[in-house]
Amino acid sequence: AQSVSQHNHHVILSEAASLELGCNYSYGGTVNLFWYVQYPGQHLQLLLKYFSGDPLVKGIKGFEAEFIKSKFSFNLRKPSVQWSDTAEYFCAVPKKRGSTLGRLYFGRGTQLTVWP
Amino acid sequence: DAGITQSPRHKVTETGTPVTLRCHQTENHRYMYWYRQDPGHGLRLIHYSYGVKDTDKGEVSDGYSVSRSKTEDFLLTLESATSSQTSVYFCATRGQETQYFGPGTRLLVL
């Protein structure tokens, strides 16, 4: 079964700083990979996803992520964060490779705080 | 996002009482999921459904049951609520291999 590690539990940045949040998963090969964002008091929203093709994926609000197969990683990046990016970010992968049930395994989340 | 609503949005109940949370979707998605979210644990799957009357357990299913009699509705029941079930509960559906989440239900068990 799959597992997901988000090594940064809490990241604090000033506005305009660059962001990179780490996500590592446990099995290799091609997988579906997701980043979700949860703004304070809200539900999870899809930020971006990777299924196949170009390993550099662009999402909403200027976020992007790069799938690096050799490192089992799918790190989230943004060149210049804003105060409104303050939120919790979750990486997710399918529970079982090739499963059709759509179950996802979520990382424990990274809380991003951006100071104006 | 998919048209997902959850009810109630907030609930306070007492230990030992049964509680039912409802998830309603308008997208005709086959797969539906119930998660709980707790600080430091991220999201954990309670139960999921892969069709009407087809359900299965997730990682933290003890103390919970579900039912799905219609495509659009997925009910989560806490058979006898305990304080450890105080949490935020999210419903999700799956469309185009992507999960979409409802607004959540904040449950407090006293």
mmCIF file of C-alpha atoms in Angstrom:
data_model
loop_
_atom_site.group_PDB
_atom_site.id
_atom_site.type_symbol
_atom_site.label_atom_id
_atom_site.label_comp_id
_atom_site.label_asym_id
_atom_site.label_seq_id
_atom_site.Cartn_x
_atom_site.Cartn_y
_atom_site.Cartn_z
ATOM 1 C CA ALA A 1 0.000 0.000 0.000
ATOM 2 C CA GLN A 2 0.964 3.557 -0.556
ATOM 3 C CA SER A 3 2.162 6.096 1.942
ATOM 4 C CA VAL A 4 2.758 9.811 1.632
ATOM 5 C CA SER A 5 5.199 11.968 3.560
ATOM 6 C CA GLN A 6 4.998 15.693 3.933
ATOM 7 C CA HIS A 7 8.126 16.656 5.789
ATOM 8 C CA ASN A 8 7.263 20.275 6.460
ATOM 9 C CA HIS A 9 4.577 20.543 9.106
ATOM 10 C CA HIS A 10 4.552 24.312 9.430
ATOM 11 C CA VAL A 11 6.152 26.811 7.076
ATOM 12 C CA ILE A 12 6.274 30.526 7.797
ATOM 13 C CA LEU A 13 7.168 32.955 5.027
ATOM 14 C CA SER A 14 7.037 36.638 4.276
ATOM 15 C CA GLU A 15 5.085 37.876 1.275
ATOM 16 C CA ALA A 16 7.002 37.596 -2.015
ATOM 17 C CA ALA A 17 9.170 34.756 -0.709
ATOM 18 C CA SER A 18 9.409 31.595 -2.763
ATOM 19 C CA LEU A 19 7.717 28.428 -1.591
ATOM 20 C CA GLU A 20 8.521 24.770 -1.927
ATOM 21 C CA LEU A 21 6.618 22.110 -0.013
ATOM 22 C CA GLY A 22 7.889 18.565 -0.073
ATOM 23 C CA CYS A 23 5.843 15.457 -0.846
ATOM 24 C CA ASN A 24 7.247 11.944 -1.152
ATOM 25 C CA TYR A 25 5.328 8.767 -1.856
ATOM 26 C CA SER A 26 6.363 5.201 -1.293
ATOM 27 C CA TYR A 27 5.968 3.307 -4.540
ATOM 28 C CA GLY A 28 7.463 3.894 -7.910
ATOM 29 C CA GLY A 29 6.211 3.940 -11.420
ATOM 30 C CA THR A 30 3.591 6.234 -12.793
ATOM 31 C CA VAL A 31 1.018 7.332 -10.284
ATOM 32 C CA ASN A 32 -1.720 9.886 -10.024
ATOM 33 C CA LEU A 33 -0.632 12.688 -7.711
ATOM 34 C CA PHE A 34 -2.642 15.493 -6.170
ATOM 35 C CA TRP A 35 -2.195 18.646 -4.154
ATOM 36 C CA TYR A 36 -5.160 20.036 -2.282
ATOM 37 C CA VAL A 37 -5.436 23.318 -0.389
ATOM 38 C CA GLN A 38 -7.636 24.105 2.578
ATOM 39 C CA TYR A 39 -8.124 27.774 3.414
ATOM 40 C CA PRO A 40 -9.050 28.583 7.021
ATOM 41 C CA GLY A 41 -12.504 27.312 7.838
ATOM 42 C CA GLN A 42 -13.093 25.904 4.370
ATOM 43 C CA HIS A 43 -13.127 22.538 2.647
ATOM 44 C CA LEU A 44 -10.373 21.012 0.572
ATOM 45 C CA GLN A 45 -10.013 22.304 -2.946
ATOM 46 C CA LEU A 46 -8.003 20.771 -5.740
ATOM 47 C CA LEU A 47 -4.873 22.813 -6.425
ATOM 48 C CA LEU A 48 -3.373 20.665 -9.158
ATOM 49 C CA LYS A 49 -2.972 17.078 -10.273
ATOM 50 C CA TYR A 50 -0.629 14.934 -12.283
ATOM 51 C CA PHE A 51 -1.732 11.870 -14.225
ATOM 52 C CA SER A 52 0.779 11.597 -17.050
ATOM 53 C CA GLY A 53 2.738 13.641 -19.582
ATOM 54 C CA ASP A 54 4.736 16.751 -18.747
ATOM 55 C CA PRO A 55 6.075 16.240 -15.210
ATOM 56 C CA LEU A 56 5.790 19.963 -14.501
ATOM 57 C CA VAL A 57 2.169 20.643 -13.698
ATOM 58 C CA LYS A 58 0.631 24.069 -13.355
ATOM 59 C CA GLY A 59 -2.328 24.623 -11.093
ATOM 60 C CA ILE A 60 -4.487 27.453 -9.910
ATOM 61 C CA LYS A 61 -3.274 30.675 -8.291
ATOM 62 C CA GLY A 62 0.258 30.422 -9.670
ATOM 63 C CA PHE A 63 1.136 27.093 -8.055
ATOM 64 C CA GLU A 64 3.054 24.385 -9.835
ATOM 65 C CA ALA A 65 4.430 20.970 -8.942
ATOM 66 C CA GLU A 66 7.059 18.745 -10.425
ATOM 67 C CA PHE A 67 6.857 14.976 -10.573
ATOM 68 C CA ILE A 68 10.336 13.490 -10.209
ATOM 69 C CA LYS A 69 10.021 9.765 -10.718
ATOM 70 C CA SER A 70 13.543 8.923 -9.567
ATOM 71 C CA LYS A 71 13.011 10.693 -6.254
ATOM 72 C CA PHE A 72 9.386 9.572 -5.699
ATOM 73 C CA SER A 73 8.606 13.218 -5.158
ATOM 74 C CA PHE A 74 5.905 15.680 -6.145
ATOM 75 C CA ASN A 75 6.930 18.976 -4.595
ATOM 76 C CA LEU A 76 4.694 22.019 -4.681
ATOM 77 C CA ARG A 77 6.178 25.390 -5.618
ATOM 78 C CA LYS A 78 5.219 29.001 -5.985
ATOM 79 C CA PRO A 79 7.715 31.723 -6.956
ATOM 80 C CA SER A 80 6.180 34.486 -4.848
ATOM 81 C CA VAL A 81 3.644 33.828 -2.103
ATOM 82 C CA GLN A 82 0.897 36.159 -0.985
ATOM 83 C CA TRP A 83 -0.819 36.626 2.349
ATOM 84 C CA SER A 84 -3.891 34.984 0.821
ATOM 85 C CA ASP A 85 -1.905 31.755 0.346
ATOM 86 C CA THR A 86 -2.064 31.156 4.090
ATOM 87 C CA ALA A 87 -3.680 27.722 4.249
ATOM 88 C CA GLU A 88 -3.034 24.073 4.852
ATOM 89 C CA TYR A 89 -1.715 22.043 1.927
ATOM 90 C CA PHE A 90 -2.207 18.320 1.458
ATOM 91 C CA CYS A 91 -0.479 15.936 -0.897
ATOM 92 C CA ALA A 92 -2.422 12.804 -1.886
ATOM 93 C CA VAL A 93 -1.843 9.632 -3.891
ATOM 94 C CA PRO A 94 -4.043 6.601 -4.649
ATOM 95 C CA LYS A 95 -4.155 4.119 -1.818
ATOM 96 C CA LYS A 96 -3.208 1.250 -4.067
ATOM 97 C CA ARG A 97 -1.474 1.411 -7.379
ATOM 98 C CA GLY A 98 -3.846 0.481 -10.143
ATOM 99 C CA SER A 99 -6.860 0.425 -7.870
ATOM 100 C CA THR A 100 -10.111 1.479 -9.465
ATOM 101 C CA LEU A 101 -11.795 2.340 -6.197
ATOM 102 C CA GLY A 102 -10.351 5.820 -6.151
ATOM 103 C CA ARG A 103 -9.277 5.722 -2.535
ATOM 104 C CA LEU A 104 -6.708 8.385 -1.746
ATOM 105 C CA TYR A 105 -4.045 8.447 0.918
ATOM 106 C CA PHE A 106 -3.425 11.925 2.266
ATOM 107 C CA GLY A 107 -0.311 13.314 3.819
ATOM 108 C CA ARG A 108 -0.641 14.933 7.225
ATOM 109 C CA GLY A 109 -0.602 18.386 5.722
ATOM 110 C CA THR A 110 1.646 21.435 5.794
ATOM 111 C CA GLN A 111 0.394 24.622 7.372
ATOM 112 C CA LEU A 112 1.657 27.646 5.459
ATOM 113 C CA THR A 113 1.553 31.016 7.178
ATOM 114 C CA VAL A 114 2.414 34.073 5.110
ATOM 115 C CA TRP A 115 3.131 37.338 6.889
ATOM 116 C CA PRO A 116 2.334 40.577 5.058
ATOM 117 C CA ASP B 1 -16.150 21.653 -7.574
ATOM 118 C CA ALA B 2 -18.873 19.026 -7.690
ATOM 119 C CA GLY B 3 -22.226 19.993 -6.255
ATOM 120 C CA ILE B 4 -21.807 18.516 -2.792
ATOM 121 C CA THR B 5 -23.725 19.585 0.251
ATOM 122 C CA GLN B 6 -23.481 18.291 3.787
ATOM 123 C CA SER B 7 -25.976 18.528 6.589
ATOM 124 C CA PRO B 8 -25.930 19.557 9.296
ATOM 125 C CA ARG B 9 -22.960 21.909 9.062
ATOM 126 C CA HIS B 10 -22.552 22.068 12.813
ATOM 127 C CA LYS B 11 -23.796 19.748 15.516
ATOM 128 C CA VAL B 12 -23.358 19.398 19.243
ATOM 129 C CA THR B 13 -24.445 16.130 20.796
ATOM 130 C CA GLU B 14 -24.007 14.127 23.949
ATOM 131 C CA THR B 15 -21.995 10.984 24.490
ATOM 132 C CA GLY B 16 -23.991 7.853 23.767
ATOM 133 C CA THR B 17 -26.472 9.361 21.352
ATOM 134 C CA PRO B 18 -26.698 8.276 17.714
ATOM 135 C CA VAL B 19 -25.856 10.877 15.089
ATOM 136 C CA THR B 20 -26.413 10.813 11.334
ATOM 137 C CA LEU B 21 -24.611 13.065 8.901
ATOM 138 C CA ARG B 22 -25.828 13.452 5.358
ATOM 139 C CA CYS B 23 -23.927 14.020 2.146
ATOM 140 C CA HIS B 24 -25.808 14.934 -1.004
ATOM 141 C CA GLN B 25 -24.338 15.262 -4.494
ATOM 142 C CA THR B 26 -25.810 16.400 -7.775
ATOM 143 C CA GLU B 27 -23.072 15.132 -10.116
ATOM 144 C CA ASN B 28 -24.225 11.509 -10.361
ATOM 145 C CA HIS B 29 -20.773 10.355 -9.277
ATOM 146 C CA ARG B 30 -20.528 6.675 -8.517
ATOM 147 C CA TYR B 31 -17.890 6.878 -5.795
ATOM 148 C CA MET B 32 -18.421 8.669 -2.499
ATOM 149 C CA TYR B 33 -16.253 8.896 0.617
ATOM 150 C CA TRP B 34 -16.455 9.966 4.235
ATOM 151 C CA TYR B 35 -13.348 11.354 5.945
ATOM 152 C CA ARG B 36 -12.620 12.808 9.307
ATOM 153 C CA GLN B 37 -10.070 15.568 9.803
ATOM 154 C CA ASP B 38 -8.187 15.974 13.044
ATOM 155 C CA PRO B 39 -5.151 18.140 13.858
ATOM 156 C CA GLY B 40 -1.923 16.289 13.166
ATOM 157 C CA HIS B 41 -3.660 13.452 11.354
ATOM 158 C CA GLY B 42 -4.692 15.036 8.088
ATOM 159 C CA LEU B 43 -7.664 13.309 6.493
ATOM 160 C CA ARG B 44 -8.495 9.732 7.334
ATOM 161 C CA LEU B 45 -10.975 7.621 5.429
ATOM 162 C CA ILE B 46 -13.893 6.280 7.437
ATOM 163 C CA HIS B 47 -16.022 4.516 4.818
ATOM 164 C CA TYR B 48 -16.525 4.703 1.111
ATOM 165 C CA SER B 49 -19.083 3.652 -1.442
ATOM 166 C CA TYR B 50 -18.611 2.412 -4.984
ATOM 167 C CA GLY B 51 -22.281 2.304 -5.888
ATOM 168 C CA VAL B 52 -25.775 2.137 -4.485
ATOM 169 C CA LYS B 53 -25.783 -0.304 -1.569
ATOM 170 C CA ASP B 54 -22.063 -0.992 -2.141
ATOM 171 C CA THR B 55 -19.935 0.241 0.725
ATOM 172 C CA ASP B 56 -16.689 -0.712 2.425
ATOM 173 C CA LYS B 57 -14.584 0.241 5.406
ATOM 174 C CA GLY B 58 -11.751 2.697 5.452
ATOM 175 C CA GLU B 59 -8.913 3.061 7.929
ATOM 176 C CA VAL B 60 -10.927 4.397 10.889
ATOM 177 C CA SER B 61 -14.330 2.746 10.570
ATOM 178 C CA ASP B 62 -14.866 1.564 14.165
ATOM 179 C CA GLY B 63 -17.962 3.183 15.657
ATOM 180 C CA TYR B 64 -19.293 4.314 12.275
ATOM 181 C CA SER B 65 -21.703 2.868 9.770
ATOM 182 C CA VAL B 66 -22.851 4.118 6.371
ATOM 183 C CA SER B 67 -25.686 3.645 3.977
ATOM 184 C CA ARG B 68 -26.261 4.511 0.362
ATOM 185 C CA SER B 69 -29.759 3.856 -0.920
ATOM 186 C CA LYS B 70 -29.560 6.408 -3.729
ATOM 187 C CA THR B 71 -26.704 7.569 -5.921
ATOM 188 C CA GLU B 72 -26.961 11.097 -4.635
ATOM 189 C CA ASP B 73 -27.028 10.424 -0.881
ATOM 190 C CA PHE B 74 -24.402 8.911 1.398
ATOM 191 C CA LEU B 75 -25.204 8.798 5.102
ATOM 192 C CA LEU B 76 -22.710 8.434 7.935
ATOM 193 C CA THR B 77 -24.012 7.240 11.301
ATOM 194 C CA LEU B 78 -22.219 7.367 14.600
ATOM 195 C CA GLU B 79 -23.969 4.545 16.364
ATOM 196 C CA SER B 80 -23.214 5.800 19.889
ATOM 197 C CA ALA B 81 -21.215 8.998 19.824
ATOM 198 C CA THR B 82 -18.054 9.264 21.907
ATOM 199 C CA SER B 83 -15.857 12.255 22.679
ATOM 200 C CA SER B 84 -13.133 10.803 20.440
ATOM 201 C CA GLN B 85 -15.480 11.296 17.504
ATOM 202 C CA THR B 86 -15.398 15.058 17.938
ATOM 203 C CA SER B 87 -14.020 16.087 14.589
ATOM 204 C CA VAL B 88 -14.696 17.721 11.266
ATOM 205 C CA TYR B 89 -16.281 15.324 8.804
ATOM 206 C CA PHE B 90 -15.887 15.734 5.071
ATOM 207 C CA CYS B 91 -17.726 13.973 2.323
ATOM 208 C CA ALA B 92 -16.144 13.608 -1.097
ATOM 209 C CA THR B 93 -17.156 12.309 -4.489
ATOM 210 C CA ARG B 94 -14.985 11.123 -7.331
ATOM 211 C CA GLY B 95 -15.265 12.364 -10.853
ATOM 212 C CA GLN B 96 -12.685 12.103 -13.627
ATOM 213 C CA GLU B 97 -10.340 10.295 -11.237
ATOM 214 C CA THR B 98 -10.340 13.295 -8.910
ATOM 215 C CA GLN B 99 -11.977 13.675 -5.517
ATOM 216 C CA TYR B 100 -14.071 16.730 -4.766
ATOM 217 C CA PHE B 101 -14.988 17.698 -1.252
ATOM 218 C CA GLY B 102 -18.065 18.989 0.475
ATOM 219 C CA PRO B 103 -18.067 21.904 2.926
ATOM 220 C CA GLY B 104 -17.732 19.705 6.027
ATOM 221 C CA THR B 105 -19.657 19.073 9.228
ATOM 222 C CA ARG B 106 -18.185 20.178 12.512
ATOM 223 C CA LEU B 107 -19.276 17.739 15.233
ATOM 224 C CA LEU B 108 -18.765 18.229 18.955
ATOM 225 C CA VAL B 109 -19.521 15.327 21.278
ATOM 226 C CA LEU B 110 -19.840 16.374 24.901
#
